[in-house]
């Protein structure tokens, strides 16, 4: 008999917390966001709770309005290497852009992280949405959406080919014969595309996981097609169960269209929980954070998310529904986060201030205020009703928001048989229940019988 299906849970690390005003709250530690021991402590908290992984977002430009918020500026792969040294099982997922890296360099960074950590690395593949990055790399313009995804497809193909260029048994380590590796088992990849060319071979052996887990976070039309072909885990943002179910079904179907096993694609929405002993106390905590927001900062964030300006509105005026006309729905949209915001406006008819507060918690991801039991209930509902394979947990403040989730919600999920009480493997693939990929140069398996 197969084991019962288990949740995947990641801690999405945003240094002070996912609420935009977290850095102003006395329970956060903005003074430590450049302190490596701070992140190692967070990693140990996540590992003690048996979480699958920690995850870092990143971008190659200063997007944060540093007048009104703390700027998380540490390079994530370097930082995850430090967390790897302080943990033994915890997965380590970092964002890196296919637009502003070159395949060989990026392949080396993630290969090194996977070797150093003993097989715990994951790559969150992004194309970079902001045009602020272009000038940092000497470019006249930021490539458009379609061009970025065309390059991304070539980029991932080239990187995975590099990781596979050594066969698993290429290293012989024959001291007596003086032979370290068999050159016949190390292959150039000779990749030539419209946007990229990479000869190879790679300069390091295949990693413990075969290759790091491929993660993706785009939910636009292009992003979902890309995810169906490549992604092994998908980070996504939904406000409602029905939207999450539609997205879940769409991605699983797209994976099947590419000949993939849909169970090998893990869909992980974000949830940002305000947790307290009573629902009323949790709602008070959420209001406490919202009252610390700076409207000017929130408006800039809204413009960054949606590309739509609402500056002509007074804070207590209703947001016009027609402002977001043409945003599409959850399975047909050109800009996924715009669709999330449009849905909030259409359903709730908020004032501009109300919309800013709705988005302050987690930039369009689901914010939920309640007791540990209520948080566990909503996680279980989405998990069992075809909306999620797990969650990216986005504490509104760090480090306490993760600590209270680990201490109060995780034990309930464990008692219900939904989440592990001990790690059963050592790699991120083990935690996600993903098979180790077969190398492209491996000999065909011999059938028996």
PDB file of C-alpha atoms in Angstrom, residues 19-190:
ATOM      1  CA  UNK A  19       3.718  42.280   6.057  1.00  0.00           C
ATOM      2  CA  UNK A  20       5.062  45.498   4.579  1.00  0.00           C
ATOM      3  CA  UNK A  21       5.024  47.215   7.983  1.00  0.00           C
ATOM      4  CA  UNK A  22       6.629  44.304   9.838  1.00  0.00           C
ATOM      5  CA  UNK A  23       9.913  46.151  10.272  1.00  0.00           C
ATOM      6  CA  UNK A  24       8.111  48.760  12.403  1.00  0.00           C
ATOM      7  CA  UNK A  25       6.598  46.189  14.763  1.00  0.00           C
ATOM      8  CA  UNK A  26       8.471  45.462  18.018  1.00  0.00           C
ATOM      9  CA  UNK A  27       8.272  41.689  17.422  1.00  0.00           C
ATOM     10  CA  UNK A  28      10.379  41.871  14.230  1.00  0.00           C
ATOM     11  CA  UNK A  29      14.164  42.182  13.915  1.00  0.00           C
ATOM     12  CA  UNK A  30      15.062  44.544  11.044  1.00  0.00           C
ATOM     13  CA  UNK A  31      18.345  45.199  12.843  1.00  0.00           C
ATOM     14  CA  UNK A  32      19.443  41.636  12.013  1.00  0.00           C
ATOM     15  CA  UNK A  33      18.601  41.336   8.310  1.00  0.00           C
ATOM     16  CA  UNK A  34      22.302  41.381   7.374  1.00  0.00           C
ATOM     17  CA  UNK A  35      23.292  38.983  10.181  1.00  0.00           C
ATOM     18  CA  UNK A  36      23.919  35.454   8.922  1.00  0.00           C
ATOM     19  CA  UNK A  37      23.236  33.919  12.344  1.00  0.00           C
ATOM     20  CA  UNK A  38      19.696  35.320  12.179  1.00  0.00           C
ATOM     21  CA  UNK A  39      18.970  33.249   9.084  1.00  0.00           C
ATOM     22  CA  UNK A  40      20.671  30.202  10.525  1.00  0.00           C
ATOM     23  CA  UNK A  41      18.365  30.464  13.549  1.00  0.00           C
ATOM     24  CA  UNK A  42      15.335  30.694  11.241  1.00  0.00           C
ATOM     25  CA  UNK A  43      16.611  27.641   9.364  1.00  0.00           C
ATOM     26  CA  UNK A  44      16.937  25.679  12.589  1.00  0.00           C
ATOM     27  CA  UNK A  45      13.377  26.664  13.583  1.00  0.00           C
ATOM     28  CA  UNK A  46      12.078  25.421  10.237  1.00  0.00           C
ATOM     29  CA  UNK A  47      14.065  22.189  10.488  1.00  0.00           C
ATOM     30  CA  UNK A  48      12.904  21.506  14.053  1.00  0.00           C
ATOM     31  CA  UNK A  49       9.333  21.658  12.718  1.00  0.00           C
ATOM     32  CA  UNK A  50      10.320  19.224   9.904  1.00  0.00           C
ATOM     33  CA  UNK A  51       9.451  21.729   7.180  1.00  0.00           C
ATOM     34  CA  UNK A  52      10.442  20.788   3.642  1.00  0.00           C
ATOM     35  CA  UNK A  53      12.484  23.875   2.860  1.00  0.00           C
ATOM     36  CA  UNK A  54      13.206  27.543   3.288  1.00  0.00           C
ATOM     37  CA  UNK A  55      12.741  29.752   0.257  1.00  0.00           C
ATOM     38  CA  UNK A  56      14.257  33.123  -0.684  1.00  0.00           C
ATOM     39  CA  UNK A  57      12.874  35.445  -3.324  1.00  0.00           C
ATOM     40  CA  UNK A  58      15.348  37.731  -5.055  1.00  0.00           C
ATOM     41  CA  UNK A  59      15.794  40.227  -7.835  1.00  0.00           C
ATOM     42  CA  UNK A  60      18.804  42.007  -9.363  1.00  0.00           C
ATOM     43  CA  UNK A  61      17.601  45.549  -8.614  1.00  0.00           C
ATOM     44  CA  UNK A  62      16.583  47.696  -5.657  1.00  0.00           C
ATOM     45  CA  UNK A  63      12.781  47.531  -5.893  1.00  0.00           C
ATOM     46  CA  UNK A  64      11.965  48.338  -2.273  1.00  0.00           C
ATOM     47  CA  UNK A  65      11.217  51.906  -1.284  1.00  0.00           C
ATOM     48  CA  UNK A  66      13.916  52.022   1.392  1.00  0.00           C
ATOM     49  CA  UNK A  67      12.493  55.206   2.855  1.00  0.00           C
ATOM     50  CA  UNK A  68       9.564  53.171   4.155  1.00  0.00           C
ATOM     51  CA  UNK A  69      10.733  49.539   4.338  1.00  0.00           C
ATOM     52  CA  UNK A  70      13.791  47.444   5.109  1.00  0.00           C
ATOM     53  CA  UNK A  71      15.718  46.273   2.037  1.00  0.00           C
ATOM     54  CA  UNK A  72      16.650  42.564   2.010  1.00  0.00           C
ATOM     55  CA  UNK A  73      19.862  42.646   0.013  1.00  0.00           C
ATOM     56  CA  UNK A  74      21.832  39.437   0.688  1.00  0.00           C
ATOM     57  CA  UNK A  75      22.455  37.176  -2.299  1.00  0.00           C
ATOM     58  CA  UNK A  76      20.346  34.065  -1.612  1.00  0.00           C
ATOM     59  CA  UNK A  77      22.552  31.234  -2.871  1.00  0.00           C
ATOM     60  CA  UNK A  78      25.448  32.443  -0.724  1.00  0.00           C
ATOM     61  CA  UNK A  79      23.094  32.816   2.238  1.00  0.00           C
ATOM     62  CA  UNK A  80      21.578  29.354   1.768  1.00  0.00           C
ATOM     63  CA  UNK A  81      25.056  27.867   1.836  1.00  0.00           C
ATOM     64  CA  UNK A  82      25.446  29.336   5.327  1.00  0.00           C
ATOM     65  CA  UNK A  83      22.061  27.876   6.339  1.00  0.00           C
ATOM     66  CA  UNK A  84      23.158  24.526   4.901  1.00  0.00           C
ATOM     67  CA  UNK A  85      26.071  24.527   7.356  1.00  0.00           C
ATOM     68  CA  UNK A  86      23.665  25.071  10.273  1.00  0.00           C
ATOM     69  CA  UNK A  87      21.124  22.380   9.295  1.00  0.00           C
ATOM     70  CA  UNK A  88      21.125  18.760   8.133  1.00  0.00           C
ATOM     71  CA  UNK A  89      17.821  18.067   6.339  1.00  0.00           C
ATOM     72  CA  UNK A  90      16.149  21.352   5.465  1.00  0.00           C
ATOM     73  CA  UNK A  91      15.642  22.090   1.756  1.00  0.00           C
ATOM     74  CA  UNK A  92      17.177  25.293   0.386  1.00  0.00           C
ATOM     75  CA  UNK A  93      15.394  27.093  -2.467  1.00  0.00           C
ATOM     76  CA  UNK A  94      16.702  30.291  -4.047  1.00  0.00           C
ATOM     77  CA  UNK A  95      15.400  32.534  -6.803  1.00  0.00           C
ATOM     78  CA  UNK A  96      17.641  33.259  -9.787  1.00  0.00           C
ATOM     79  CA  UNK A  97      16.838  34.969 -13.063  1.00  0.00           C
ATOM     80  CA  UNK A  98      17.189  33.447 -16.508  1.00  0.00           C
ATOM     81  CA  UNK A  99      17.367  36.979 -17.938  1.00  0.00           C
ATOM     82  CA  UNK A 100      20.305  38.275 -15.893  1.00  0.00           C
ATOM     83  CA  UNK A 101      22.493  35.191 -15.460  1.00  0.00           C
ATOM     84  CA  UNK A 102      24.346  33.034 -17.967  1.00  0.00           C
ATOM     85  CA  UNK A 103      23.589  29.283 -17.940  1.00  0.00           C
ATOM     86  CA  UNK A 104      27.067  28.013 -17.073  1.00  0.00           C
ATOM     87  CA  UNK A 105      27.519  30.358 -14.101  1.00  0.00           C
ATOM     88  CA  UNK A 106      24.082  29.618 -12.701  1.00  0.00           C
ATOM     89  CA  UNK A 107      24.518  25.872 -13.188  1.00  0.00           C
ATOM     90  CA  UNK A 108      27.721  26.073 -11.112  1.00  0.00           C
ATOM     91  CA  UNK A 109      26.083  28.020  -8.286  1.00  0.00           C
ATOM     92  CA  UNK A 110      23.186  25.604  -7.805  1.00  0.00           C
ATOM     93  CA  UNK A 111      25.311  22.515  -8.404  1.00  0.00           C
ATOM     94  CA  UNK A 112      27.678  23.723  -5.686  1.00  0.00           C
ATOM     95  CA  UNK A 113      24.797  24.376  -3.284  1.00  0.00           C
ATOM     96  CA  UNK A 114      23.417  20.887  -3.931  1.00  0.00           C
ATOM     97  CA  UNK A 115      26.804  19.240  -3.341  1.00  0.00           C
ATOM     98  CA  UNK A 116      27.586  21.336  -0.253  1.00  0.00           C
ATOM     99  CA  UNK A 117      24.177  20.622   1.319  1.00  0.00           C
ATOM    100  CA  UNK A 118      24.091  16.925   0.473  1.00  0.00           C
ATOM    101  CA  UNK A 119      21.215  17.261  -1.986  1.00  0.00           C
ATOM    102  CA  UNK A 120      18.949  19.964  -0.590  1.00  0.00           C
ATOM    103  CA  UNK A 121      18.978  22.645  -3.311  1.00  0.00           C
ATOM    104  CA  UNK A 122      16.099  24.030  -5.362  1.00  0.00           C
ATOM    105  CA  UNK A 123      16.096  26.715  -8.062  1.00  0.00           C
ATOM    106  CA  UNK A 124      13.122  29.070  -8.264  1.00  0.00           C
ATOM    107  CA  UNK A 125      13.195  30.017 -11.950  1.00  0.00           C
ATOM    108  CA  UNK A 126      12.154  33.591 -12.752  1.00  0.00           C
ATOM    109  CA  UNK A 127      12.516  35.787 -15.808  1.00  0.00           C
ATOM    110  CA  UNK A 128      12.549  39.049 -13.729  1.00  0.00           C
ATOM    111  CA  UNK A 129       9.512  41.273 -14.017  1.00  0.00           C
ATOM    112  CA  UNK A 130      11.045  44.655 -13.285  1.00  0.00           C
ATOM    113  CA  UNK A 131      12.671  46.828 -15.919  1.00  0.00           C
ATOM    114  CA  UNK A 132      14.842  48.386 -13.193  1.00  0.00           C
ATOM    115  CA  UNK A 133      17.305  45.516 -13.639  1.00  0.00           C
ATOM    116  CA  UNK A 134      18.262  46.233 -17.245  1.00  0.00           C
ATOM    117  CA  UNK A 135      20.474  49.241 -16.540  1.00  0.00           C
ATOM    118  CA  UNK A 136      22.319  47.285 -13.847  1.00  0.00           C
ATOM    119  CA  UNK A 137      23.554  44.933 -16.567  1.00  0.00           C
ATOM    120  CA  UNK A 138      24.411  47.497 -19.212  1.00  0.00           C
ATOM    121  CA  UNK A 139      21.250  46.889 -21.257  1.00  0.00           C
ATOM    122  CA  UNK A 140      19.243  49.585 -23.015  1.00  0.00           C
ATOM    123  CA  UNK A 141      15.941  47.882 -22.238  1.00  0.00           C
ATOM    124  CA  UNK A 142      14.349  45.072 -20.267  1.00  0.00           C
ATOM    125  CA  UNK A 143      13.296  42.257 -22.654  1.00  0.00           C
ATOM    126  CA  UNK A 144       9.547  41.944 -23.119  1.00  0.00           C
ATOM    127  CA  UNK A 145       7.501  39.132 -21.588  1.00  0.00           C
ATOM    128  CA  UNK A 146       7.525  36.774 -24.587  1.00  0.00           C
ATOM    129  CA  UNK A 147      11.229  37.303 -25.230  1.00  0.00           C
ATOM    130  CA  UNK A 148      12.087  36.588 -21.591  1.00  0.00           C
ATOM    131  CA  UNK A 149      10.172  33.303 -21.641  1.00  0.00           C
ATOM    132  CA  UNK A 150      11.726  32.249 -24.955  1.00  0.00           C
ATOM    133  CA  UNK A 151      15.167  32.775 -23.405  1.00  0.00           C
ATOM    134  CA  UNK A 152      14.065  31.045 -20.195  1.00  0.00           C
ATOM    135  CA  UNK A 153      13.104  27.858 -22.032  1.00  0.00           C
ATOM    136  CA  UNK A 154      16.510  27.687 -23.684  1.00  0.00           C
ATOM    137  CA  UNK A 155      18.211  28.610 -20.424  1.00  0.00           C
ATOM    138  CA  UNK A 156      16.643  25.772 -18.422  1.00  0.00           C
ATOM    139  CA  UNK A 157      17.304  23.267 -21.199  1.00  0.00           C
ATOM    140  CA  UNK A 158      20.974  24.298 -21.251  1.00  0.00           C
ATOM    141  CA  UNK A 159      21.400  24.276 -17.459  1.00  0.00           C
ATOM    142  CA  UNK A 160      19.829  20.837 -17.016  1.00  0.00           C
ATOM    143  CA  UNK A 161      21.942  19.502 -19.891  1.00  0.00           C
ATOM    144  CA  UNK A 162      25.061  20.813 -18.146  1.00  0.00           C
ATOM    145  CA  UNK A 163      24.057  19.148 -14.870  1.00  0.00           C
ATOM    146  CA  UNK A 164      23.497  15.907 -16.795  1.00  0.00           C
ATOM    147  CA  UNK A 165      26.725  16.074 -18.789  1.00  0.00           C
ATOM    148  CA  UNK A 166      28.482  13.783 -16.308  1.00  0.00           C
ATOM    149  CA  UNK A 167      27.028  10.305 -16.072  1.00  0.00           C
ATOM    150  CA  UNK A 168      26.395   9.132 -12.541  1.00  0.00           C
ATOM    151  CA  UNK A 169      29.248   6.616 -12.681  1.00  0.00           C
ATOM    152  CA  UNK A 170      31.770   8.891 -14.431  1.00  0.00           C
ATOM    153  CA  UNK A 171      34.016   9.094 -11.351  1.00  0.00           C
ATOM    154  CA  UNK A 172      36.049   5.876 -11.063  1.00  0.00           C
ATOM    155  CA  UNK A 173      38.484   6.928  -8.333  1.00  0.00           C
ATOM    156  CA  UNK A 174      40.843   4.109  -9.315  1.00  0.00           C
ATOM    157  CA  UNK A 175      43.968   5.008  -7.336  1.00  0.00           C
ATOM    158  CA  UNK A 176      45.853   1.898  -8.433  1.00  0.00           C
ATOM    159  CA  UNK A 177      45.418   2.627 -12.137  1.00  0.00           C
ATOM    160  CA  UNK A 178      45.735   6.382 -11.683  1.00  0.00           C
ATOM    161  CA  UNK A 179      42.299   7.033 -13.205  1.00  0.00           C
ATOM    162  CA  UNK A 180      40.009   9.494 -11.455  1.00  0.00           C
ATOM    163  CA  UNK A 181      37.192   9.726 -14.023  1.00  0.00           C
ATOM    164  CA  UNK A 182      36.193   8.181 -17.332  1.00  0.00           C
ATOM    165  CA  UNK A 183      36.235  10.949 -19.980  1.00  0.00           C
ATOM    166  CA  UNK A 184      33.922   8.870 -22.169  1.00  0.00           C
ATOM    167  CA  UNK A 185      31.198   9.383 -19.549  1.00  0.00           C
ATOM    168  CA  UNK A 186      31.547  13.184 -19.577  1.00  0.00           C
ATOM    169  CA  UNK A 187      29.815  14.830 -22.523  1.00  0.00           C
ATOM    170  CA  UNK A 188      29.743  18.218 -24.222  1.00  0.00           C
ATOM    171  CA  UNK A 189      26.166  19.400 -24.612  1.00  0.00           C
ATOM    172  CA  UNK A 190      26.663  21.524 -27.757  1.00  0.00           C
TER     173      UNK A 190
END
